[in-house]
Coordinates of C-alpha atoms in Angstrom, one line a residue:
M15 CA -251.3 83.0 5.0
F16 CA -252.1 86.2 3.8
K17 CA -253.5 89.2 6.2
N18 CA -254.5 92.8 5.1
I19 CA -252.9 94.5 7.8
K20 CA -253.0 98.5 8.6
M21 CA -250.1 100.3 7.4
A22 CA -249.8 102.5 10.9
Q23 CA -249.5 98.6 12.3
I24 CA -246.2 98.1 10.0
V25 CA -242.4 99.3 11.2
R26 CA -239.2 98.9 9.4
R27 CA -236.5 96.9 10.5
E28 CA -234.2 99.7 11.9
D29 CA -231.1 97.0 10.6
Q30 CA -232.8 96.6 7.0
P31 CA -229.7 95.6 4.8
R32 CA -231.4 98.2 2.2
E33 CA -230.8 102.0 2.6
F34 CA -231.3 103.9 -0.9
F35 CA -234.3 103.8 -2.5
D36 CA -234.9 105.7 -5.9
E37 CA -238.0 107.4 -6.0
A38 CA -238.6 107.8 -9.4
A39 CA -238.6 104.3 -9.2
L40 CA -241.2 104.2 -6.5
G41 CA -243.2 105.8 -7.9
E42 CA -243.7 104.4 -10.7
L43 CA -244.3 100.8 -8.4
A44 CA -247.1 103.0 -6.8
E45 CA -248.8 103.9 -10.1
S46 CA -248.6 100.4 -10.8
I47 CA -249.8 99.0 -7.5
K48 CA -252.5 101.6 -8.3
E49 CA -253.6 99.9 -11.6
Y50 CA -253.0 96.5 -10.9
G51 CA -252.9 96.0 -7.4
L52 CA -250.1 94.3 -5.4
I53 CA -248.9 91.1 -7.1
Q54 CA -247.0 89.7 -4.0
P55 CA -248.2 90.2 -0.5
I56 CA -244.9 91.7 1.4
V57 CA -243.6 89.5 4.7
V58 CA -243.7 90.7 8.2
R59 CA -243.4 89.4 12.0
K60 CA -244.8 90.1 14.6
I61 CA -243.1 92.1 17.4
E62 CA -244.0 93.5 20.4
S63 CA -246.2 96.4 21.1
G64 CA -248.7 94.6 18.3
K65 CA -246.5 96.1 15.6
Y66 CA -245.5 94.0 12.4
E67 CA -241.8 94.7 11.3
I68 CA -240.7 94.1 7.1
V69 CA -238.8 90.8 6.6
A70 CA -239.2 91.1 2.9
G71 CA -241.1 94.2 0.5
E72 CA -240.3 97.6 2.2
R73 CA -240.3 99.2 -1.2
R74 CA -243.7 97.7 -1.9
W75 CA -244.4 99.0 1.7
R76 CA -243.2 102.6 0.4
A77 CA -245.1 102.5 -2.5
H78 CA -248.3 101.9 -0.4
K79 CA -247.2 104.9 1.6
L80 CA -247.5 107.0 -1.7
L81 CA -250.3 106.2 -2.3
N82 CA -251.7 106.8 1.6
A83 CA -253.3 103.3 1.5
I84 CA -254.6 102.4 4.9
T85 CA -253.8 98.8 4.6
I86 CA -251.2 95.8 2.9
Q87 CA -251.5 92.7 2.2
A88 CA -249.1 90.5 3.9
S89 CA -248.1 87.0 4.5
I90 CA -246.9 86.8 8.7
T91 CA -244.1 84.8 9.5
S92 CA -243.0 83.3 12.4
E93 CA -239.2 84.1 11.9
A94 CA -238.1 85.2 15.7
D95 CA -234.2 85.1 15.4
D96 CA -233.1 88.2 14.4
L97 CA -230.1 87.6 12.1
R98 CA -232.1 84.7 9.9
A99 CA -234.8 87.3 9.9
F100 CA -232.1 89.7 8.4
K101 CA -230.5 87.4 6.3
K102 CA -233.9 86.3 4.7
S103 CA -234.8 90.4 3.7
A104 CA -231.0 90.2 2.6
S105 CA -231.5 88.1 0.8
E106 CA -234.5 89.1 -1.0
N107 CA -233.2 92.1 -2.1
L108 CA -230.2 90.4 -3.7
Q109 CA -232.3 88.1 -5.5
R110 CA -234.4 91.3 -6.6
L111 CA -231.0 93.4 -8.0
D112 CA -232.7 95.9 -5.3
M113 CA -229.8 96.6 -3.1
T114 CA -226.7 98.8 -4.2
P115 CA -223.4 97.4 -4.5
L116 CA -222.4 99.2 -1.0
E117 CA -225.6 97.8 1.1
E118 CA -224.9 94.3 -0.5
G119 CA -221.2 94.8 1.0
R120 CA -222.7 95.4 5.0
A121 CA -225.0 92.9 4.7
F122 CA -222.5 90.2 4.1
Q123 CA -220.0 91.8 6.9
R124 CA -222.9 92.0 9.0
V125 CA -223.4 88.0 8.7
L126 CA -219.7 87.7 8.7
D127 CA -219.3 89.4 12.7
E128 CA -222.5 88.1 14.0
E129 CA -222.7 84.3 12.9
E130 CA -220.5 82.0 14.5
G131 CA -218.3 80.5 12.0
A132 CA -219.0 82.6 9.3
T133 CA -216.5 83.0 5.9
E134 CA -217.1 84.7 2.8
A135 CA -217.7 81.0 1.4
S136 CA -220.6 80.3 3.8
V137 CA -221.9 84.2 3.2
A138 CA -221.4 83.1 -0.9
A139 CA -223.3 80.3 -0.3
D140 CA -226.0 81.3 1.6
F141 CA -226.8 84.3 -1.1
K142 CA -226.3 82.3 -3.8
K143 CA -223.3 84.4 -4.7
T144 CA -220.0 83.5 -6.0
V145 CA -216.9 84.2 -3.7
P146 CA -215.3 86.9 -5.8
F147 CA -218.4 88.5 -5.6
V148 CA -218.7 88.5 -1.9
R149 CA -215.0 89.9 -1.7
Q150 CA -215.7 92.8 -4.1
R151 CA -218.5 93.9 -2.1
L152 CA -216.9 93.7 1.0
A153 CA -213.6 95.3 -0.3
L154 CA -216.0 98.7 -1.1
L155 CA -216.8 99.1 2.5
K156 CA -213.0 101.0 2.4
L157 CA -214.5 103.7 -0.2
I158 CA -214.3 107.3 1.5
P159 CA -218.2 108.4 2.2
E160 CA -218.1 110.7 -1.0
F161 CA -217.0 108.3 -3.6
A162 CA -219.2 105.4 -1.6
E163 CA -222.1 107.8 -2.3
H164 CA -221.2 107.7 -6.1
V165 CA -221.2 104.2 -6.4
N166 CA -223.9 104.0 -4.4
K167 CA -225.7 106.2 -7.2
G168 CA -223.9 104.4 -10.1
D169 CA -222.0 107.6 -11.2
V170 CA -219.0 105.2 -10.6
G171 CA -218.9 101.3 -11.5
T172 CA -218.3 98.7 -9.1
Q173 CA -215.0 97.9 -10.6
A174 CA -213.6 101.0 -10.3
G175 CA -214.9 101.2 -7.0
V176 CA -212.9 98.2 -6.1
Q177 CA -209.8 99.7 -7.4
L178 CA -210.3 102.8 -5.5
A179 CA -211.2 101.2 -2.1
A180 CA -207.6 99.8 -2.1
L181 CA -206.3 103.0 -2.0
N182 CA -205.8 104.8 1.3
P183 CA -208.2 107.7 2.0
A184 CA -205.4 110.8 1.1
N185 CA -205.3 108.9 -2.1
Q186 CA -208.7 107.8 -3.0
R187 CA -209.6 112.0 -2.1
A188 CA -206.7 112.8 -4.9
V189 CA -208.7 110.8 -7.4
L190 CA -211.9 112.3 -6.5
A191 CA -210.5 115.4 -7.2
K192 CA -209.8 114.3 -10.8
W193 CA -212.9 112.8 -11.4
A194 CA -214.9 115.8 -10.0
R195 CA -212.9 118.0 -12.6
G196 CA -214.1 115.3 -15.5
D197 CA -210.2 113.8 -16.2
F198 CA -211.2 110.6 -17.1
A199 CA -213.4 109.9 -20.1
G200 CA -215.2 106.7 -18.4
D201 CA -214.9 104.2 -16.1
N202 CA -212.6 102.0 -17.8
Q203 CA -210.0 105.1 -17.6
L204 CA -210.9 105.4 -13.8
V205 CA -210.2 102.2 -13.6
H206 CA -206.6 101.7 -15.0
F207 CA -206.2 105.0 -13.1
A208 CA -206.8 103.6 -9.8
Y209 CA -205.1 100.4 -10.3
A210 CA -201.5 102.3 -11.4
M211 CA -202.5 104.4 -8.2
K212 CA -202.3 101.4 -6.0
E213 CA -199.1 99.7 -7.5
Q214 CA -197.4 102.9 -6.8
Q215 CA -199.2 103.4 -3.6
E216 CA -197.7 99.8 -2.3
Q217 CA -194.4 100.0 -4.1
T218 CA -190.9 100.6 -2.3
I219 CA -189.8 104.6 -2.7
S220 CA -186.1 104.6 -3.8
M221 CA -183.6 107.1 -3.5
L222 CA -184.3 110.7 -4.7
L223 CA -183.0 111.1 -8.3
E224 CA -180.3 113.1 -6.6
E225 CA -179.1 110.6 -4.7
L226 CA -178.1 108.3 -7.7
T227 CA -174.7 107.3 -8.3
E228 CA -173.5 108.1 -11.4
E229 CA -173.6 104.8 -13.2
Q230 CA -176.8 104.9 -11.9
R231 CA -177.7 108.0 -13.6
Q232 CA -175.7 107.0 -16.7
E233 CA -178.1 103.7 -16.7
R234 CA -180.7 105.8 -16.4
A235 CA -180.1 108.0 -19.3
K236 CA -179.2 105.1 -21.5
A237 CA -182.8 103.9 -20.7
Q238 CA -184.7 106.5 -21.5
A239 CA -183.0 106.8 -24.7
K240 CA -183.9 103.5 -25.6
A241 CA -187.9 103.8 -24.9
R242 CA -187.8 106.9 -26.9
N243 CA -185.7 105.6 -29.6
T244 CA -188.0 102.9 -30.2
L245 CA -191.4 104.8 -30.0
D246 CA -189.3 107.5 -32.7
G247 CA -188.7 104.3 -34.8
I248 CA -192.5 103.5 -34.7
E249 CA -193.5 107.1 -36.4
K250 CA -190.7 105.8 -39.4
I251 CA -192.8 102.7 -39.6
R252 CA -196.0 104.6 -40.2
G253 CA -194.7 106.1 -43.1
L254 CA -194.5 102.8 -44.9
L255 CA -197.9 102.1 -44.0
E256 CA -199.3 104.7 -45.4
Q257 CA -197.6 104.3 -48.6
I258 CA -199.6 100.8 -48.7
V259 CA -202.9 102.9 -47.7
K260 CA -202.4 105.3 -50.4
A261 CA -201.6 102.2 -53.2
D262 CA -204.5 101.2 -56.0
P263 CA -205.9 97.7 -54.5
A264 CA -205.6 96.0 -58.1
E265 CA -201.7 97.0 -58.4
L266 CA -200.9 96.0 -54.8
A267 CA -202.5 92.8 -55.9
K268 CA -200.4 92.4 -59.0
A269 CA -197.5 93.4 -56.7
L270 CA -197.7 90.8 -54.2
E271 CA -198.8 88.3 -56.7
G272 CA -198.9 84.9 -54.6
Q273 CA -197.9 86.3 -51.5
V274 CA -201.0 88.6 -50.7
G275 CA -202.5 86.3 -48.2
A276 CA -199.5 85.6 -46.4
R277 CA -198.7 89.5 -45.8
L278 CA -202.1 90.4 -44.7
E279 CA -201.6 87.8 -41.7
Q280 CA -198.1 89.9 -41.5
M281 CA -200.2 92.8 -41.2
D282 CA -202.6 91.0 -38.8
R283 CA -199.8 90.4 -36.7
V284 CA -198.2 93.9 -37.0
A285 CA -201.4 95.1 -35.7
D286 CA -202.4 92.4 -33.1
A287 CA -198.5 94.1 -31.3
V288 CA -199.9 97.4 -32.0
Q289 CA -202.6 97.0 -30.0
K290 CA -200.6 95.6 -27.4
A291 CA -198.2 98.4 -27.6
R292 CA -200.9 100.9 -27.1
F293 CA -202.2 99.2 -24.1
Q294 CA -198.9 99.6 -22.3
L295 CA -198.5 103.2 -23.5
R296 CA -202.3 103.9 -21.8
Q297 CA -201.1 101.7 -18.9
A298 CA -197.9 104.1 -18.6
K299 CA -199.7 107.2 -19.0
A300 CA -202.2 106.1 -16.2
H301 CA -198.7 105.5 -14.2
A302 CA -197.4 109.2 -14.9
E303 CA -200.7 110.6 -13.9
A304 CA -201.1 109.0 -11.0
A305 CA -197.0 109.8 -9.8
E306 CA -198.6 113.3 -10.3
V307 CA -201.3 113.2 -7.7
I308 CA -200.1 110.3 -5.2
V309 CA -200.0 111.3 -1.5
K310 CA -198.0 109.4 0.6
P311 CA -197.2 111.6 3.3
E312 CA -195.9 108.7 5.7
V313 CA -193.4 107.7 3.1
K314 CA -192.0 111.2 2.5
A315 CA -191.7 112.3 6.4
R316 CA -189.7 108.4 7.0
A317 CA -187.7 109.7 3.6
K318 CA -186.8 113.1 4.8
A319 CA -185.4 111.9 8.2
V320 CA -183.1 109.1 6.9
P321 CA -179.8 110.3 6.2
A322 CA -178.6 110.7 2.9
A323 CA -175.7 108.6 3.3
A324 CA -177.7 105.6 4.5
K325 CA -179.4 105.6 1.0
T326 CA -182.1 103.7 3.0
E327 CA -185.7 102.5 1.3
V328 CA -188.4 103.2 2.9
K329 CA -191.6 101.4 2.7
L330 CA -195.0 102.0 4.1
G331 CA -194.9 101.6 7.8
R332 CA -191.4 100.4 8.0
R333 CA -187.7 100.6 6.6
V334 CA -186.1 97.9 4.7
A335 CA -182.3 97.1 4.3
P336 CA -180.0 99.8 3.1
V337 CA -179.7 99.8 -0.9
K338 CA -176.3 99.5 -1.8
S339 CA -174.3 102.4 -2.8
Q340 CA -172.7 100.3 -6.2
G341 CA -174.6 98.3 -8.9
K342 CA -176.8 98.5 -11.4
P343 CA -180.7 99.2 -10.6
R344 CA -183.3 96.8 -10.7
V345 CA -184.9 97.1 -14.3
A346 CA -188.9 95.6 -14.8
A347 CA -190.2 95.9 -18.5
S348 CA -193.6 97.2 -16.9
P349 CA -196.2 100.1 -17.6
A350 CA -194.6 101.7 -14.9
T351 CA -191.5 101.7 -16.4
V352 CA -192.3 103.1 -19.7
A353 CA -193.7 106.0 -17.7
K354 CA -190.7 106.7 -16.0
T355 CA -188.2 106.7 -18.7
A356 CA -190.4 108.7 -20.9
V357 CA -191.2 111.2 -18.4
K358 CA -188.7 112.7 -16.0
K359 CA -189.6 112.1 -12.4
R360 CA -189.0 113.7 -8.8
V361 CA -188.7 110.1 -7.4
A362 CA -187.6 106.9 -8.8
P363 CA -189.9 103.7 -7.7
A364 CA -188.3 100.7 -7.6
P365 CA -190.2 97.5 -9.0
A366 CA -192.4 95.6 -6.2
A367 CA -191.0 92.7 -4.1
S368 CA -193.6 90.2 -4.6
A369 CA -195.5 88.9 -7.4
K370 CA -197.7 92.0 -9.3
P371 CA -201.1 90.9 -9.4
K372 CA -202.9 91.1 -13.2
A373 CA -203.9 94.3 -14.6
P374 CA -207.1 95.8 -15.1
V375 CA -208.7 94.2 -18.2
G376 CA -211.9 94.9 -20.4
G377 CA -215.0 96.5 -18.7
A378 CA -215.5 98.3 -15.6
S379 CA -218.3 97.5 -14.3
A380 CA -219.3 94.3 -12.1

């Protein structure tokens, strides 16, 4: 049932899941309503004192206020349960893509907090979303206010926000400072940097370089030399490739008579390997840069309190078994290891004991 209700009788929900409204978009909606009228009435429910509370359509109601309208067409629902009304309002906004990622996360969290037996899976089913979608939005609630605002505005993509939310507040602020300086070419670079920083934040802090045994120093030097020599060898390969670049295609066809197709496949394999190696080096670069800005005050304080003779590894929040002074250190062929061998560091992080999550791949928005 539709009814024209006075604007003065309508109030917004105090717990409205949507908080951010684009003023420019509201202006465009107001102009559209002015020219074509209201296509879909808002949904309200009657509350005490003769007022009506908006269940769905606050954006249309706001557009009417911009037009100084006296009344607005509305559909009156009999929904009395507050949480059900909230879910209906949130669902309508979600389906229209009217909510920001943080608003979606807060809506999901409220249902989890207030609905008995609610789970991430049940919330996903209620709002016709996937469980990973719900988990990502919930993760964003751990962002510091400054980054949360940038995600809401679209300055930082959702995927980057999820990676940033995994960092502690101090490290989020460290990344924010770099982002504000324009140190990242785009969201994809920010995603990989935040991921690298998260890995280092979770890693065990190993012995300081000056605490290494002579044998460990030698092993580290060998690893550094091997990594650098490997990369130096690539420069020689580049010289060979340039010879092919300068060759006349017709002469090259004669020289490779009967082998052109096979050699092209060979070159494709080389190109694929180069692309993968380039990705690893980009990851290593992210690890190296992250190590320069990462903040671990708790770990540093604990590390200073541990006697050098104990040679104890320190983890965030707890101490673990002492490290043996003899034997070879563990080595992991990861981007973090490449970064450590390519760039001198004051602190050498040891590989995480548990299986690492996959590194972010592809775009940075969701």
